[in-house]
Tab-separated table of C-alpha atoms in Angstrom:
chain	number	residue	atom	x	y	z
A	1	UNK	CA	67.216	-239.795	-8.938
A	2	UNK	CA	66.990	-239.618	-5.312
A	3	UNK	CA	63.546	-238.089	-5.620
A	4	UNK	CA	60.486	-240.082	-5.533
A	5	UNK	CA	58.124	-239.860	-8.317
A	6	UNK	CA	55.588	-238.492	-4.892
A	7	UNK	CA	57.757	-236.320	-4.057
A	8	UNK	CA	58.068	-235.167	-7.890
A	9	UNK	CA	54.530	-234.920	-8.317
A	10	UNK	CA	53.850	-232.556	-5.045
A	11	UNK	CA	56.296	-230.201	-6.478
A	12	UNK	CA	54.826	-229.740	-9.971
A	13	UNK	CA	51.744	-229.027	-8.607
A	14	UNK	CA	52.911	-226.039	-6.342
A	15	UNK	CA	54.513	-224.604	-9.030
A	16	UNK	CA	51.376	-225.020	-11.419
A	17	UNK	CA	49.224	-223.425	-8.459
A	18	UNK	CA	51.368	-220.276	-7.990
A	19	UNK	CA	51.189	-219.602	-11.612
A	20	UNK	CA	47.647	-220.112	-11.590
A	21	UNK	CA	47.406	-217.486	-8.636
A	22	UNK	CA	49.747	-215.241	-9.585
A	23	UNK	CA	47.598	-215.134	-12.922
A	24	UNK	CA	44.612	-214.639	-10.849
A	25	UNK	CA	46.368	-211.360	-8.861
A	26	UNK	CA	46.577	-210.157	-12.325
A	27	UNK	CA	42.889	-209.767	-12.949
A	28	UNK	CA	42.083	-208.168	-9.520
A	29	UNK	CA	41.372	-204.833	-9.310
A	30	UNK	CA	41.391	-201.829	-5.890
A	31	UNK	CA	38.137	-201.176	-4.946
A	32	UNK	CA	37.076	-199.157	-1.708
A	33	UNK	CA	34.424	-200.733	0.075
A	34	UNK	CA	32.047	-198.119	1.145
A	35	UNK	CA	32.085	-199.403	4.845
A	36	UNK	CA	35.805	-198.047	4.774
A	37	UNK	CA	37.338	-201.642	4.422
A	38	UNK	CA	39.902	-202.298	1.280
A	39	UNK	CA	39.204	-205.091	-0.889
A	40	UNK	CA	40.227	-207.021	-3.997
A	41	UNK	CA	37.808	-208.063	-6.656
A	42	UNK	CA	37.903	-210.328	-9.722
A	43	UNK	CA	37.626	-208.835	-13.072
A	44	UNK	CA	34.550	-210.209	-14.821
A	45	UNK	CA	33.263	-211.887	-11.650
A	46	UNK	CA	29.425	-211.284	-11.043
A	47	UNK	CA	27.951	-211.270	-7.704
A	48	UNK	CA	29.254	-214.806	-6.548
A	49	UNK	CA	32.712	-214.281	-6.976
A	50	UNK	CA	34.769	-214.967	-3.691
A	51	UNK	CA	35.987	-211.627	-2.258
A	52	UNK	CA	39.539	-211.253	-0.554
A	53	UNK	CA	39.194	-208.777	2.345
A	54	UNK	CA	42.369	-207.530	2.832
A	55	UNK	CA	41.324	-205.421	5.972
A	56	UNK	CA	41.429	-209.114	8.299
A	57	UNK	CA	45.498	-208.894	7.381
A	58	UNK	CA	46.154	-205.317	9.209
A	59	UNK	CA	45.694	-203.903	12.738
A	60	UNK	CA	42.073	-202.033	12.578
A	61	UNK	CA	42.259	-198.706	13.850
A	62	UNK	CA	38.957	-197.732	13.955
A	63	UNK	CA	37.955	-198.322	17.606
A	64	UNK	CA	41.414	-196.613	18.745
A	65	UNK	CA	40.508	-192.892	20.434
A	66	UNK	CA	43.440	-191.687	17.929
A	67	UNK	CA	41.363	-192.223	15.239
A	68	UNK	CA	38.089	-190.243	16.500
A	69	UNK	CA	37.967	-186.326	15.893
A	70	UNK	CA	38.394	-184.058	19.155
A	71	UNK	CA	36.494	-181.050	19.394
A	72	UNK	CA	38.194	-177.558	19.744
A	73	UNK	CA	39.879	-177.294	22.907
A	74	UNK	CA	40.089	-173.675	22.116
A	75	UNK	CA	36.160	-173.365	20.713
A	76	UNK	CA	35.467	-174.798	24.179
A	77	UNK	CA	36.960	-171.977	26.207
A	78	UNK	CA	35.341	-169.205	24.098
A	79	UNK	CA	32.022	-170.896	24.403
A	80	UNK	CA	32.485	-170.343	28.470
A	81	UNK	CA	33.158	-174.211	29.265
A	82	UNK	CA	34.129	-174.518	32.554
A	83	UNK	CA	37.972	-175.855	32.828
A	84	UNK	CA	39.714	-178.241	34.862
A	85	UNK	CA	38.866	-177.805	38.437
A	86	UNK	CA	42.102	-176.333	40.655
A	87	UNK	CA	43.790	-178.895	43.098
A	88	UNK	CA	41.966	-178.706	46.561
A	89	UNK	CA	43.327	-176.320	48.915
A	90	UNK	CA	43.499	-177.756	52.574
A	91	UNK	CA	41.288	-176.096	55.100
A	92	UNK	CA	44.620	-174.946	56.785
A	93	UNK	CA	45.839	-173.331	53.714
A	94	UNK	CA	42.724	-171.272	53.235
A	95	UNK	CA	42.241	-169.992	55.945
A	96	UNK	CA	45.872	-168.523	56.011
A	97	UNK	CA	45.124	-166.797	52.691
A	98	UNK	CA	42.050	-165.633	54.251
A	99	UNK	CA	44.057	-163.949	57.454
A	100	UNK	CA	46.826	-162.494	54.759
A	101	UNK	CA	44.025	-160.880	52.372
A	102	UNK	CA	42.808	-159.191	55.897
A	103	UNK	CA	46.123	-158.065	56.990
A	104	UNK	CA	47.035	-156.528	54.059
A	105	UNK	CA	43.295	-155.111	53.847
A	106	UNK	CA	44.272	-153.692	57.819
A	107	UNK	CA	47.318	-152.304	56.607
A	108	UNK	CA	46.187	-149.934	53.506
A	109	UNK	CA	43.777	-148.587	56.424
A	110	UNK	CA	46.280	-147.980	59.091
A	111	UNK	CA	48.452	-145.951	56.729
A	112	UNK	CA	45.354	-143.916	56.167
A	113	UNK	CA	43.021	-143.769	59.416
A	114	UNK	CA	43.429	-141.227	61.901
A	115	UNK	CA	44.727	-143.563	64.614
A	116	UNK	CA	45.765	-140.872	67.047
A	117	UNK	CA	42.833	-141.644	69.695
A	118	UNK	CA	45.053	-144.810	70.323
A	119	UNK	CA	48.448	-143.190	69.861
A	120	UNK	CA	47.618	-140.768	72.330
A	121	UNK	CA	46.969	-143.079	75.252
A	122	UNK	CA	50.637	-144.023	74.816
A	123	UNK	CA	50.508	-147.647	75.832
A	124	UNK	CA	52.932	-148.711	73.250
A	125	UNK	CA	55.333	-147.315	71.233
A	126	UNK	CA	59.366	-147.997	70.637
A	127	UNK	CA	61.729	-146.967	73.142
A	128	UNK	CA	65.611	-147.418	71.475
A	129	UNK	CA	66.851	-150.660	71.013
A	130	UNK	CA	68.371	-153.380	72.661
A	131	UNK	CA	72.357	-154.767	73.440
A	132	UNK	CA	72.142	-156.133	69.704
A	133	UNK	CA	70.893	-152.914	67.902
A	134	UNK	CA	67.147	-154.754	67.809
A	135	UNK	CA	64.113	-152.205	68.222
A	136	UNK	CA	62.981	-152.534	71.386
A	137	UNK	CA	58.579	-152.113	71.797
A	138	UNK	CA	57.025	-151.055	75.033
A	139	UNK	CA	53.723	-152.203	75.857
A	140	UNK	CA	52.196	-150.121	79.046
A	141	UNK	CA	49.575	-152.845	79.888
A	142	UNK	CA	48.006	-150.188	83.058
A	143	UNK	CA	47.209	-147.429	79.962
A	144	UNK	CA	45.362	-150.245	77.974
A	145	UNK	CA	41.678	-150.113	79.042
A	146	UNK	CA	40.358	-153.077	76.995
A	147	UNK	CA	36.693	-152.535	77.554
A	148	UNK	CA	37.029	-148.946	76.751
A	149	UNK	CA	39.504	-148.154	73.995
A	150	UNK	CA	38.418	-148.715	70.440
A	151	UNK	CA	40.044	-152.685	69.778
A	152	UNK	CA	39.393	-152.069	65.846
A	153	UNK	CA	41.830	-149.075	65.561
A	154	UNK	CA	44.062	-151.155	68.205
A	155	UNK	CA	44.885	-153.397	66.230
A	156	UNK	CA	45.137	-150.734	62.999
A	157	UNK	CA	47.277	-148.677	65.234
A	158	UNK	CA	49.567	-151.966	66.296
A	159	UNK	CA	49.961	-153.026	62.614
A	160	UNK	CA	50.974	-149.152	61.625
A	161	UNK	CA	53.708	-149.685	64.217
A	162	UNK	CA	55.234	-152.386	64.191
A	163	UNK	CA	54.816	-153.424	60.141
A	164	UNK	CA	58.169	-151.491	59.574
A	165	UNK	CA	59.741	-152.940	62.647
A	166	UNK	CA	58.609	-156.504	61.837
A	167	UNK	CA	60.916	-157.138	58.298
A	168	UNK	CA	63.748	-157.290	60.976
A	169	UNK	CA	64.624	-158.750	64.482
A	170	UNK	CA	62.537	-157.289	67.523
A	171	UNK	CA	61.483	-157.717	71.050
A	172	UNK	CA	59.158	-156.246	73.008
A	173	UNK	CA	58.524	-155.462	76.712
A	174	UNK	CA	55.083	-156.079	78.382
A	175	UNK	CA	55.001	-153.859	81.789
A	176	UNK	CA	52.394	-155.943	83.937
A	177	UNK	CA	52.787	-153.180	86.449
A	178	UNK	CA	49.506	-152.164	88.667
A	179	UNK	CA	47.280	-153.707	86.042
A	180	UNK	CA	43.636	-154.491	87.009
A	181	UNK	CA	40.632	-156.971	85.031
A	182	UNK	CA	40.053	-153.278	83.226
A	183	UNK	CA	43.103	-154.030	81.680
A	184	UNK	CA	43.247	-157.774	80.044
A	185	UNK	CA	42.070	-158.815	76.973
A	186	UNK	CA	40.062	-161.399	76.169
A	187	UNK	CA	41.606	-164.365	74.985
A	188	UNK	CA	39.198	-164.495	71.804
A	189	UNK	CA	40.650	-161.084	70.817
A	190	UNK	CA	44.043	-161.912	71.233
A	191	UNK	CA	43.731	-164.818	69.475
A	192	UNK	CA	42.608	-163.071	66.605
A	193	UNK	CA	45.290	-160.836	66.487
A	194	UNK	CA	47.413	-163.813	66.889
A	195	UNK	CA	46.325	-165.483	63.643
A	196	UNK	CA	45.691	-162.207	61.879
A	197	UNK	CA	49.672	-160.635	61.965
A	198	UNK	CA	51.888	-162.707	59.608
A	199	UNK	CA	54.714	-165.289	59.766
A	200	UNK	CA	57.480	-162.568	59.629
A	201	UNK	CA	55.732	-161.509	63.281
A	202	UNK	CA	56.502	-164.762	64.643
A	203	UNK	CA	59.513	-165.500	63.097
A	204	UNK	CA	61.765	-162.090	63.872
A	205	UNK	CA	60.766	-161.864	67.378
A	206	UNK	CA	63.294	-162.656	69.122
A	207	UNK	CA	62.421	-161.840	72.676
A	208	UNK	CA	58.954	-161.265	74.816
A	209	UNK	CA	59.798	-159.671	77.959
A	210	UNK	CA	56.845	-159.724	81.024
A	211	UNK	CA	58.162	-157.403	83.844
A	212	UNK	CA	55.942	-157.839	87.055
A	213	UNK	CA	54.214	-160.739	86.229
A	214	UNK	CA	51.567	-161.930	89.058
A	215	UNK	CA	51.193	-165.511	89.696
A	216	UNK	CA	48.050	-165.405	87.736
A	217	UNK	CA	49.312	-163.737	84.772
A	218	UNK	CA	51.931	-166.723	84.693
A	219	UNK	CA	49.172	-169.641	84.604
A	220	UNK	CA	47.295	-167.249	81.943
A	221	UNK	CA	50.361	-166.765	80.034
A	222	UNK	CA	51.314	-170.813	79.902
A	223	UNK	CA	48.072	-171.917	78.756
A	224	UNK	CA	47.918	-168.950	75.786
A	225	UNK	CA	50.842	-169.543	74.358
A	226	UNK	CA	50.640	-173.907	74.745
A	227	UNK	CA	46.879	-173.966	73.050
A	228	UNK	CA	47.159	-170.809	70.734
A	229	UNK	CA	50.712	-169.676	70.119
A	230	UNK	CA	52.934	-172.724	70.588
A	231	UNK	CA	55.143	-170.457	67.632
A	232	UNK	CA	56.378	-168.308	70.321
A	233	UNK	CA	56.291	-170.179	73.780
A	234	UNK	CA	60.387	-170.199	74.176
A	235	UNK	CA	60.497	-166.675	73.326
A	236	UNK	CA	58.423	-165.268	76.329
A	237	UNK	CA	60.105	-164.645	79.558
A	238	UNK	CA	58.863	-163.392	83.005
A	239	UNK	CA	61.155	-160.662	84.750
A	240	UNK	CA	60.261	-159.830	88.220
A	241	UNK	CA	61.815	-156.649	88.137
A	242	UNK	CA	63.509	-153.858	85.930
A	243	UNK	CA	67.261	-154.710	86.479
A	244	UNK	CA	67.112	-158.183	84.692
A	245	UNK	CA	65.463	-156.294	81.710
A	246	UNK	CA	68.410	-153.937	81.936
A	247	UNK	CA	70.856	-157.063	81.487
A	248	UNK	CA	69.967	-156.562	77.769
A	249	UNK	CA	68.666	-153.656	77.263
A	250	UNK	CA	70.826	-150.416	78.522
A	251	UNK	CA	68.419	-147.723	80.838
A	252	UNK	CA	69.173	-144.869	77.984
A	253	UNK	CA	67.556	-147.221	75.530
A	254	UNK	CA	64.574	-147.588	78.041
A	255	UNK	CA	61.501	-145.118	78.178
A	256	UNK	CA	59.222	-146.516	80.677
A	257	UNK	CA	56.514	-144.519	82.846
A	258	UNK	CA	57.558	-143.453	86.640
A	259	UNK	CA	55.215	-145.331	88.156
A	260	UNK	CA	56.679	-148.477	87.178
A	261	UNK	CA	59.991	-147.336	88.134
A	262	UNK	CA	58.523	-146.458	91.725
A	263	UNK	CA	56.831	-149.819	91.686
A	264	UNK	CA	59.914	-151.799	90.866
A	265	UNK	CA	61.653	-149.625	93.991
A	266	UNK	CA	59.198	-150.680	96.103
A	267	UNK	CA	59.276	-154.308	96.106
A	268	UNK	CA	62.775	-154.953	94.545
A	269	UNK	CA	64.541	-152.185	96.520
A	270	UNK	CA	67.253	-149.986	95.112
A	271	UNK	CA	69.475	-152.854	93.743
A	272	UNK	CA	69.377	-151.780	90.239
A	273	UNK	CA	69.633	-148.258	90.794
A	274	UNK	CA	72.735	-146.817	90.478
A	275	UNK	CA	72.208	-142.834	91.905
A	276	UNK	CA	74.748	-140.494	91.376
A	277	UNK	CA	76.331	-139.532	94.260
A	278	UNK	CA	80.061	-139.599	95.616
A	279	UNK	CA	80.890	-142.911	97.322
């Protein structure tokens, strides 16, 4: 009673409409489109019958990468395509691997070169070891004639030394003793050597002794190890004579030639000498 006969009237008609539709859902059929697209179809319809595409209701998929075939990632590597590129390696970083694929190159030759043109001049070898059980290597710099003495199997005979020596702590002791210009290296050379010999090198020295530096050798010294080997600056140290070398290592542990001992006597006196004779 509350209802108006409007109101009435609106509501019969839905109900007559969805019976009419659901009448007309029962004479559709499934066909597939041959575009791909889903579609229902009146039975008995000719060509003018209204079409409900159903594909306008869902999410199409047919644009989405998902949906598109890949080719064989595998097919591609047997085929000799080319794969992803490796990250770049920093110019730095290259050239290290560079210097390590040469040291080790150096190495398999100085275990098998005859290096005993160099060994025989006997300007450096190890003589004992230091306070702290270190190995202690002499470099004679007066027996080093630069311009004559083979640098190639130098540096072969320096790596067959001291690559044994180097997996622990070490220090060595430059004698600057009566040297000449016959005897100093060019800085390009040691430079190379520099770069060439490994991080353990570096890293386990512990001490660089120069006895009998000259003024000059100083200012050379400075400027080498502030522009080329920074690594190793606060491990070098200038002795004027052979009694503050003896401060840490003991004179059994040190093999040295006489003419550096005579030296040392002569401008130093005989303060580190200890003869032995009744006092």
């Amino acid at each position: 009673q509350n209802f108006s006969k409007s109101t009435l009237s609106r509501q019969l008609r839905c109900i007559f409409l969805s019976t009419d539709l659901m009448s007309s859902l029962d004479r559709l059929k499934w066909r597939n489109s041959m575009d791909g697209e889903c579609k229902y179809e009146k039975l008995g319809c000719d060509s003018d019958c209204s079409v409900i595409d159903l594909s306008s209701h869902f999410d199409p998929m047919t644009d989405s990468a998902f949906t598109h075939m890949q080719d064989d990632l595998d097919q591609q590597r047997l085929l000799g395509a080319r794969p992803d590129p490796p990250p770049s390696i920093y110019p730095s970083d290259s050239k290290e691997i560079h210097n390590q694929a040469r040291y080790e190159r150096l190495l398999r030759r100085a275990k098998i070169e005859d290096l005993s043109e160099v060994s025989g001049i006997g300007c450096l070898y190890q003589s004992g070891v230091d306070r702290f059980g270190r190995p202690v290597i002499v470099f004679v710099g007066k027996w080093f004639k630069f311009k004559e003495i083979d640098l190639d199997k130098a540096l072969l005979y320096l790596i067959y030394l001291l690559d044994p020596l180097v997996k622990n702590d070490y220090v060595i002791a430059y004698f600057h003793t009566n040297t000449s210009n016959a005897n100093y290296p060019s800085f390009n050379w040691l430079k190379e050597v520099y770069n060439i010999l490994p991080y353990k090198y570096k890293k386990n020295l512990k001490a660089f002794y120069i006895v009998h530096p000259t003024f000059w050798t100083k200012m050379m010294t400075w400027w080498f190890l502030t522009f080329m080997a920074p690594a190793i600056k606060q491990k070098v140290q200038s002795l004027p004579g052979i009694e503050y070398l003896y401060s840490v290592v003991h004179p059994s542990q040190l093999e040295i030639p006489a003419f550096i001992t005579e030296y040392d006597m002569t401008i130093n006196g005989l303060r580190y000498y200890n003869p032995n004779s009744p006092t």
